[in-house]
PDB file of C-alpha atoms and ligand atoms in Angstrom:
ATOM      1  CA  MET A   1     208.668 194.860 127.099  1.00  0.00           C
ATOM      2  CA  ALA A   2     205.178 193.299 127.095  1.00  0.00           C
ATOM      3  CA  CYS A   3     205.640 189.545 127.434  1.00  0.00           C
ATOM      4  CA  THR A   4     208.543 188.759 127.885  1.00  0.00           C
ATOM      5  CA  GLN A   5     208.096 187.562 131.788  1.00  0.00           C
ATOM      6  CA  LYS A   6     209.337 183.834 130.944  1.00  0.00           C
ATOM      7  CA  PRO A   7     206.930 181.388 133.074  1.00  0.00           C
ATOM      8  CA  LYS A   8     209.441 180.146 136.731  1.00  0.00           C
ATOM      9  CA  GLN A   9     211.001 176.803 136.767  1.00  0.00           C
ATOM     10  CA  GLU A  10     209.824 174.391 139.453  1.00  0.00           C
ATOM     11  CA  VAL A  11     212.262 173.310 141.898  1.00  0.00           C
ATOM     12  CA  ILE A  12     210.597 171.584 143.950  1.00  0.00           C
ATOM     13  CA  ASP A  13     209.094 168.055 143.918  1.00  0.00           C
ATOM     14  CA  THR A  14     205.183 168.568 143.163  1.00  0.00           C
ATOM     15  CA  SER A  15     204.759 164.705 143.088  1.00  0.00           C
ATOM     16  CA  ASP A  16     203.286 164.525 146.188  1.00  0.00           C
ATOM     17  CA  LEU A  17     201.017 167.662 145.487  1.00  0.00           C
ATOM     18  CA  LYS A  18     200.053 166.257 141.492  1.00  0.00           C
ATOM     19  CA  GLU A  19     198.781 163.137 142.486  1.00  0.00           C
ATOM     20  CA  ARG A  20     196.345 164.717 145.600  1.00  0.00           C
ATOM     21  CA  GLU A  21     195.173 167.278 142.658  1.00  0.00           C
ATOM     22  CA  TYR A  22     194.872 164.878 140.588  1.00  0.00           C
ATOM     23  CA  ILE A  23     192.536 162.493 143.236  1.00  0.00           C
ATOM     24  CA  ARG A  24     190.661 165.792 144.204  1.00  0.00           C
ATOM     25  CA  ALA A  25     188.945 164.111 146.792  1.00  0.00           C
ATOM     26  CA  ILE A  26     185.658 165.344 147.055  1.00  0.00           C
ATOM     27  CA  GLU A  27     184.118 165.524 150.771  1.00  0.00           C
ATOM     28  CA  GLY A  28     181.528 163.482 151.885  1.00  0.00           C
ATOM     29  CA  VAL A  29     180.229 160.925 154.457  1.00  0.00           C
ATOM     30  CA  ASP A  30     180.079 157.283 152.979  1.00  0.00           C
ATOM     31  CA  GLU A  31     176.451 155.405 153.228  1.00  0.00           C
ATOM     32  CA  VAL A  32     176.284 151.729 153.163  1.00  0.00           C
ATOM     33  CA  LEU A  33     176.744 149.751 150.749  1.00  0.00           C
ATOM     34  CA  ASP A  34     174.752 146.435 149.754  1.00  0.00           C
ATOM     35  CA  PRO A  35     177.515 144.045 149.483  1.00  0.00           C
ATOM     36  CA  GLU A  36     175.279 142.119 147.012  1.00  0.00           C
ATOM     37  CA  LEU A  37     175.014 144.667 144.910  1.00  0.00           C
ATOM     38  CA  VAL A  38     178.938 144.843 144.445  1.00  0.00           C
ATOM     39  CA  LYS A  39     179.733 141.590 144.181  1.00  0.00           C
ATOM     40  CA  ARG A  40     177.478 141.302 141.148  1.00  0.00           C
ATOM     41  CA  GLY A  41     179.104 145.243 139.944  1.00  0.00           C
ATOM     42  CA  LYS A  42     182.331 142.931 140.615  1.00  0.00           C
ATOM     43  CA  VAL A  43     181.348 140.081 138.212  1.00  0.00           C
ATOM     44  CA  LEU A  44     180.014 142.430 135.601  1.00  0.00           C
ATOM     45  CA  ILE A  45     183.150 145.129 135.212  1.00  0.00           C
ATOM     46  CA  SER A  46     184.752 140.345 135.207  1.00  0.00           C
ATOM     47  CA  TYR A  47     182.873 140.537 131.868  1.00  0.00           C
ATOM     48  CA  ALA A  48     182.873 143.761 130.494  1.00  0.00           C
ATOM     49  CA  ASP A  49     185.787 145.687 128.669  1.00  0.00           C
ATOM     50  CA  CYS A  50     187.299 148.077 131.948  1.00  0.00           C
ATOM     51  CA  ALA A  51     190.381 146.117 132.825  1.00  0.00           C
ATOM     52  CA  SER A  52     191.410 147.348 129.092  1.00  0.00           C
ATOM     53  CA  CYS A  53     191.383 151.291 131.054  1.00  0.00           C
ATOM     54  CA  HIS A  54     191.288 150.756 134.033  1.00  0.00           C
ATOM     55  CA  LYS A  55     193.935 148.668 136.893  1.00  0.00           C
ATOM     56  CA  PRO A  56     192.903 148.143 140.331  1.00  0.00           C
ATOM     57  CA  GLU A  57     195.873 149.900 141.581  1.00  0.00           C
ATOM     58  CA  GLU A  58     197.656 152.090 139.092  1.00  0.00           C
ATOM     59  CA  ARG A  59     196.926 154.450 136.672  1.00  0.00           C
ATOM     60  CA  ALA A  60     196.261 153.062 133.369  1.00  0.00           C
ATOM     61  CA  LYS A  61     194.262 155.104 130.238  1.00  0.00           C
ATOM     62  CA  GLY A  62     191.913 155.430 133.047  1.00  0.00           C
ATOM     63  CA  PRO A  63     191.673 156.059 136.286  1.00  0.00           C
ATOM     64  CA  ALA A  64     193.138 153.426 138.595  1.00  0.00           C
ATOM     65  CA  PHE A  65     189.128 152.098 140.580  1.00  0.00           C
ATOM     66  CA  LYS A  66     190.609 153.126 144.240  1.00  0.00           C
ATOM     67  CA  ASP A  67     191.704 156.356 143.036  1.00  0.00           C
ATOM     68  CA  ILE A  68     188.263 156.680 142.043  1.00  0.00           C
ATOM     69  CA  ALA A  69     187.203 154.841 145.465  1.00  0.00           C
ATOM     70  CA  ARG A  70     188.518 158.094 146.787  1.00  0.00           C
ATOM     71  CA  ARG A  71     187.912 160.480 145.877  1.00  0.00           C
ATOM     72  CA  TYR A  72     183.954 160.230 145.313  1.00  0.00           C
ATOM     73  CA  PRO A  73     182.360 159.634 148.485  1.00  0.00           C
ATOM     74  CA  ILE A  74     180.096 156.766 148.479  1.00  0.00           C
ATOM     75  CA  SER A  75     176.829 157.883 147.656  1.00  0.00           C
ATOM     76  CA  GLN A  76     173.818 157.634 145.655  1.00  0.00           C
ATOM     77  CA  VAL A  77     173.683 160.705 144.167  1.00  0.00           C
ATOM     78  CA  TYR A  78     177.408 159.916 142.843  1.00  0.00           C
ATOM     79  CA  ILE A  79     176.871 156.503 142.791  1.00  0.00           C
ATOM     80  CA  ASN A  80     173.843 157.449 139.493  1.00  0.00           C
ATOM     81  CA  LEU A  81     176.552 160.375 138.345  1.00  0.00           C
ATOM     82  CA  LEU A  82     178.689 158.252 138.032  1.00  0.00           C
ATOM     83  CA  ALA A  83     176.719 155.174 136.171  1.00  0.00           C
ATOM     84  CA  ARG A  84     175.323 158.235 134.044  1.00  0.00           C
ATOM     85  CA  LYS A  85     179.508 158.273 133.265  1.00  0.00           C
ATOM     86  CA  VAL A  86     179.732 154.613 132.163  1.00  0.00           C
ATOM     87  CA  ILE A  87     176.997 154.247 130.130  1.00  0.00           C
ATOM     88  CA  SER A  88     177.324 157.705 127.775  1.00  0.00           C
ATOM     89  CA  GLY A  89     181.460 158.363 128.711  1.00  0.00           C
ATOM     90  CA  GLY A  90     182.937 161.152 129.052  1.00  0.00           C
ATOM     91  CA  THR A  91     186.688 163.090 129.655  1.00  0.00           C
ATOM     92  CA  GLY A  92     187.687 165.992 131.508  1.00  0.00           C
ATOM     93  CA  SER A  93     187.168 164.718 135.502  1.00  0.00           C
ATOM     94  CA  TRP A  94     190.803 162.983 135.074  1.00  0.00           C
ATOM     95  CA  GLY A  95     192.011 164.655 132.601  1.00  0.00           C
ATOM     96  CA  SER A  96     192.087 163.802 128.665  1.00  0.00           C
ATOM     97  CA  PRO A  97     191.771 160.523 128.145  1.00  0.00           C
ATOM     98  CA  VAL A  98     188.386 159.777 127.023  1.00  0.00           C
ATOM     99  CA  MET A  99     186.196 156.201 128.808  1.00  0.00           C
ATOM    100  CA  ALA A 100     184.110 155.636 125.728  1.00  0.00           C
ATOM    101  CA  ALA A 101     180.327 155.085 126.729  1.00  0.00           C
ATOM    102  CA  HIS A 102     178.677 151.411 127.072  1.00  0.00           C
ATOM    103  CA  PRO A 103     175.388 152.146 125.547  1.00  0.00           C
ATOM    104  CA  GLN A 104     174.517 147.982 125.995  1.00  0.00           C
ATOM    105  CA  LEU A 105     174.847 148.388 129.469  1.00  0.00           C
ATOM    106  CA  THR A 106     171.497 148.815 132.036  1.00  0.00           C
ATOM    107  CA  MET A 107     171.845 151.537 134.782  1.00  0.00           C
ATOM    108  CA  GLU A 108     170.836 148.890 136.841  1.00  0.00           C
ATOM    109  CA  GLU A 109     173.883 147.157 136.006  1.00  0.00           C
ATOM    110  CA  ALA A 110     175.996 150.327 136.031  1.00  0.00           C
ATOM    111  CA  THR A 111     175.168 150.574 139.618  1.00  0.00           C
ATOM    112  CA  ALA A 112     176.438 147.765 140.612  1.00  0.00           C
ATOM    113  CA  MET A 113     179.452 147.929 138.579  1.00  0.00           C
ATOM    114  CA  VAL A 114     180.459 151.232 140.088  1.00  0.00           C
ATOM    115  CA  SER A 115     179.589 150.625 143.643  1.00  0.00           C
ATOM    116  CA  TYR A 116     182.329 147.406 143.525  1.00  0.00           C
ATOM    117  CA  ILE A 117     184.453 150.661 142.122  1.00  0.00           C
ATOM    118  CA  LEU A 118     183.768 152.818 145.285  1.00  0.00           C
ATOM    119  CA  SER A 119     184.047 149.543 147.849  1.00  0.00           C
ATOM    120  CA  LEU A 120     187.320 148.967 146.989  1.00  0.00           C
ATOM    121  CA  ASP A 121     188.919 152.445 148.922  1.00  0.00           C
TER     122      ASP A 121
HETATM  123  C1  HEC B 201     188.598 153.167 126.339  1.00  0.00           C
HETATM  124  C2  HEC B 201     188.866 153.627 128.057  1.00  0.00           C
HETATM  125  C3  HEC B 201     187.745 152.656 128.834  1.00  0.00           C
HETATM  126  C4  HEC B 201     187.087 151.691 128.969  1.00  0.00           C
HETATM  127  C5  HEC B 201     186.925 150.715 128.070  1.00  0.00           C
HETATM  128  C6  HEC B 201     186.152 151.644 130.540  1.00  0.00           C
HETATM  129  N1  HEC B 201     186.855 153.607 131.088  1.00  0.00           N
HETATM  130 FE1  HEC B 201     186.304 153.913 132.187  1.00  0.00          FE
HETATM  131  N2  HEC B 201     186.995 155.708 132.569  1.00  0.00           N
HETATM  132  C7  HEC B 201     188.045 156.217 131.579  1.00  0.00           C
HETATM  133  C8  HEC B 201     188.593 157.311 131.339  1.00  0.00           C
HETATM  134  C9  HEC B 201     190.053 158.415 130.084  1.00  0.00           C
HETATM  135  C10 HEC B 201     188.415 157.296 132.115  1.00  0.00           C
HETATM  136  C11 HEC B 201     188.601 159.251 132.759  1.00  0.00           C
HETATM  137  C12 HEC B 201     187.427 160.234 132.302  1.00  0.00           C
HETATM  138  C13 HEC B 201     187.972 161.636 132.854  1.00  0.00           C
HETATM  139  O1  HEC B 201     188.753 162.347 133.241  1.00  0.00           O
HETATM  140  O2  HEC B 201     186.000 162.026 133.296  1.00  0.00           O
HETATM  141  C14 HEC B 201     187.719 156.942 133.191  1.00  0.00           C
HETATM  142  C15 HEC B 201     186.386 157.178 134.136  1.00  0.00           C
HETATM  143  C16 HEC B 201     185.871 156.422 134.905  1.00  0.00           C
HETATM  144  C17 HEC B 201     185.315 156.392 135.774  1.00  0.00           C
HETATM  145  C18 HEC B 201     184.972 157.715 136.693  1.00  0.00           C
HETATM  146  C19 HEC B 201     184.298 158.745 136.321  1.00  0.00           C
HETATM  147  C20 HEC B 201     184.156 160.128 137.211  1.00  0.00           C
HETATM  148  O3  HEC B 201     184.270 161.187 136.134  1.00  0.00           O
HETATM  149  O4  HEC B 201     185.273 160.179 138.062  1.00  0.00           O
HETATM  150  C21 HEC B 201     184.515 155.791 136.391  1.00  0.00           C
HETATM  151  C22 HEC B 201     183.554 154.617 137.930  1.00  0.00           C
HETATM  152  C23 HEC B 201     184.833 154.359 135.861  1.00  0.00           C
HETATM  153  N3  HEC B 201     185.260 154.517 134.943  1.00  0.00           N
HETATM  154  C24 HEC B 201     184.124 153.065 135.417  1.00  0.00           C
HETATM  155  C25 HEC B 201     184.324 152.141 134.412  1.00  0.00           C
HETATM  156  C26 HEC B 201     183.872 151.198 134.216  1.00  0.00           C
HETATM  157  C27 HEC B 201     183.095 149.963 135.577  1.00  0.00           C
HETATM  158  C28 HEC B 201     184.519 150.703 132.558  1.00  0.00           C
HETATM  159  C29 HEC B 201     183.158 148.970 132.210  1.00  0.00           C
HETATM  160  C30 HEC B 201     182.339 148.710 131.740  1.00  0.00           C
HETATM  161  C31 HEC B 201     184.871 151.458 131.851  1.00  0.00           C
HETATM  162  N4  HEC B 201     185.711 152.545 132.489  1.00  0.00           N
HETATM  163  C32 HEC B 201     185.845 151.265 130.833  1.00  0.00           C
HETATM  164  C33 HEC B 201     188.683 154.813 129.987  1.00  0.00           C
HETATM  165  C34 HEC B 201     187.606 154.088 130.316  1.00  0.00           C
END
Protein backbone atom coordinates (compact mmCIF):
# COMPACT_ATOMS: atom_id res chain seq x y z
CA MET A 1 0.00 0.00 0.00
CA ALA A 2 2.97 2.31 -0.23
CA CYS A 3 2.92 5.29 -2.53
CA THR A 4 -0.82 5.39 -3.03
CA GLN A 5 -1.33 8.75 -1.40
CA LYS A 6 -2.26 11.38 -3.97
CA PRO A 7 -1.32 15.02 -3.47
CA LYS A 8 -4.26 16.98 -2.06
CA GLN A 9 -5.98 19.32 -4.45
CA GLU A 10 -5.43 22.95 -3.48
CA VAL A 11 -8.76 24.76 -3.30
CA ILE A 12 -7.95 28.08 -1.66
CA ASP A 13 -6.71 30.94 -3.80
CA THR A 14 -2.97 31.12 -3.27
CA SER A 15 -2.13 33.67 -5.95
CA ASP A 16 -1.34 36.35 -3.36
CA LEU A 17 0.74 33.92 -1.32
CA LYS A 18 2.58 32.80 -4.43
CA GLU A 19 3.34 36.42 -5.28
CA ARG A 20 4.78 37.03 -1.82
CA GLU A 21 6.72 33.78 -2.00
CA TYR A 22 8.02 34.83 -5.43
CA ILE A 23 9.32 38.14 -4.07
CA ARG A 24 10.48 36.86 -0.61
CA ALA A 25 11.52 40.26 0.73
CA ILE A 26 14.77 40.24 2.71
CA GLU A 27 14.75 42.24 5.95
CA GLY A 28 17.16 45.12 6.19
CA VAL A 29 17.58 48.83 6.63
CA ASP A 30 17.87 50.85 3.43
CA GLU A 31 20.96 52.98 2.96
CA VAL A 32 20.79 56.26 1.03
CA LEU A 33 21.64 55.92 -2.66
CA ASP A 34 23.81 58.41 -4.50
CA PRO A 35 21.37 60.15 -6.90
CA GLU A 36 24.12 60.60 -9.52
CA LEU A 37 24.82 56.86 -9.49
CA VAL A 38 21.11 56.12 -9.84
CA LYS A 39 20.83 58.49 -12.82
CA ARG A 40 23.88 56.94 -14.47
CA GLY A 41 22.42 53.46 -13.90
CA LYS A 42 19.18 54.42 -15.62
CA VAL A 43 21.08 55.66 -18.69
CA LEU A 44 23.34 52.56 -18.79
CA ILE A 45 20.29 50.27 -18.60
CA SER A 46 18.63 52.10 -21.47
CA TYR A 47 21.68 51.36 -23.65
CA ALA A 48 21.99 47.72 -22.57
CA ASP A 49 19.88 44.65 -23.42
CA CYS A 50 18.11 44.48 -20.03
CA ALA A 51 14.73 45.47 -21.51
CA SER A 52 14.64 42.31 -23.61
CA CYS A 53 14.03 40.34 -20.39
CA HIS A 54 13.03 42.93 -17.75
CA LYS A 55 10.11 45.33 -17.51
CA PRO A 56 9.85 47.98 -14.81
CA GLU A 57 6.53 46.82 -13.32
CA GLU A 58 5.67 43.37 -14.67
CA ARG A 59 7.33 40.03 -14.68
CA ALA A 60 8.71 39.09 -18.12
CA LYS A 61 11.43 36.54 -18.82
CA GLY A 62 13.16 38.07 -15.81
CA PRO A 63 11.59 39.54 -12.67
CA ALA A 64 10.13 43.08 -12.76
CA PHE A 65 12.68 45.66 -11.66
CA LYS A 66 10.14 46.77 -9.01
CA ASP A 67 9.99 43.22 -7.60
CA ILE A 68 13.79 43.11 -7.39
CA ALA A 69 13.66 46.44 -5.53
CA ARG A 70 11.03 45.02 -3.16
CA ARG A 71 13.11 41.98 -2.34
CA TYR A 72 16.51 43.49 -1.62
CA PRO A 73 17.40 46.05 1.03
CA ILE A 74 19.49 48.94 -0.30
CA SER A 75 22.90 48.07 1.10
CA GLN A 76 26.41 47.76 -0.29
CA VAL A 77 26.35 44.02 0.36
CA TYR A 78 23.32 43.39 -1.85
CA ILE A 79 24.35 45.96 -4.44
CA ASN A 80 27.71 44.18 -4.86
CA LEU A 81 26.06 40.78 -4.94
CA LEU A 82 23.55 41.82 -7.59
CA ALA A 83 26.13 43.72 -9.66
CA ARG A 84 28.27 40.59 -9.76
CA LYS A 85 25.23 38.58 -10.82
CA VAL A 86 24.45 41.02 -13.66
CA ILE A 87 28.02 40.52 -14.93
CA SER A 88 28.18 36.75 -14.49
CA GLY A 89 24.51 35.90 -15.18
CA GLY A 90 22.79 33.12 -13.29
CA THR A 91 19.59 31.52 -12.11
CA GLY A 92 17.75 30.25 -9.05
CA SER A 93 16.72 33.38 -7.18
CA TRP A 94 13.45 33.87 -9.05
CA GLY A 95 12.80 30.43 -10.46
CA SER A 96 14.39 28.56 -13.33
CA PRO A 97 14.88 31.15 -16.12
CA VAL A 98 18.51 32.06 -16.65
CA MET A 99 19.88 35.57 -16.88
CA ALA A 100 22.46 36.06 -19.59
CA ALA A 101 25.97 37.12 -18.52
CA HIS A 102 27.19 40.65 -19.27
CA PRO A 103 30.98 40.28 -19.15
CA GLN A 104 31.44 43.54 -21.08
CA LEU A 105 30.13 45.56 -18.11
CA THR A 106 32.53 46.88 -15.50
CA MET A 107 31.73 46.42 -11.81
CA GLU A 108 31.23 50.20 -11.60
CA GLU A 109 28.65 50.14 -14.42
CA ALA A 110 26.81 47.13 -13.01
CA THR A 111 26.77 48.80 -9.57
CA ALA A 112 25.16 51.91 -11.07
CA MET A 113 22.54 49.77 -12.85
CA VAL A 114 21.65 47.86 -9.69
CA SER A 115 21.47 51.13 -7.71
CA TYR A 116 18.90 52.40 -10.21
CA ILE A 117 16.88 49.15 -9.98
CA LEU A 118 16.84 49.20 -6.17
CA SER A 119 15.77 52.86 -6.21
CA LEU A 120 12.47 51.83 -7.86
CA ASP A 121 10.89 50.49 -4.68
C1 LIG B 1 18.27 36.86 -21.25
C2 LIG B 1 17.37 37.57 -20.36
C3 LIG B 1 17.95 38.61 -19.42
C4 LIG B 1 18.69 39.74 -19.72
C5 LIG B 1 19.16 40.20 -21.08
C6 LIG B 1 18.90 40.43 -18.45
N1 LIG B 1 18.34 39.74 -17.43
FE1 LIG B 1 18.42 40.22 -15.46
N2 LIG B 1 17.47 38.50 -15.00
C7 LIG B 1 16.98 37.57 -15.91
C8 LIG B 1 16.44 36.44 -15.20
C9 LIG B 1 15.80 35.22 -15.83
C10 LIG B 1 16.61 36.72 -13.84
C11 LIG B 1 16.29 35.83 -12.65
C12 LIG B 1 17.53 35.03 -12.30
C13 LIG B 1 17.37 34.20 -11.06
O1 LIG B 1 16.28 33.66 -10.82
O2 LIG B 1 18.36 34.06 -10.32
C14 LIG B 1 17.26 38.03 -13.75
C15 LIG B 1 17.59 38.65 -12.55
C16 LIG B 1 18.14 39.90 -12.45
C17 LIG B 1 18.45 40.57 -11.21
C18 LIG B 1 18.19 39.99 -9.82
C19 LIG B 1 19.20 38.91 -9.50
C20 LIG B 1 18.92 38.17 -8.22
O3 LIG B 1 19.74 37.29 -7.89
O4 LIG B 1 17.91 38.42 -7.54
C21 LIG B 1 19.00 41.78 -11.52
C22 LIG B 1 19.50 42.84 -10.56
C23 LIG B 1 19.03 41.86 -12.97
N3 LIG B 1 18.50 40.71 -13.50
C24 LIG B 1 19.50 42.94 -13.68
C25 LIG B 1 19.70 42.94 -15.05
C26 LIG B 1 20.34 44.02 -15.77
C27 LIG B 1 20.86 45.31 -15.16
C28 LIG B 1 20.36 43.65 -17.09
C29 LIG B 1 20.96 44.41 -18.27
C30 LIG B 1 22.38 44.69 -18.15
C31 LIG B 1 19.73 42.33 -17.17
N4 LIG B 1 19.34 41.95 -15.93
C32 LIG B 1 19.58 41.62 -18.35
C33 LIG B 1 17.02 37.68 -17.28
C34 LIG B 1 17.74 38.63 -17.97
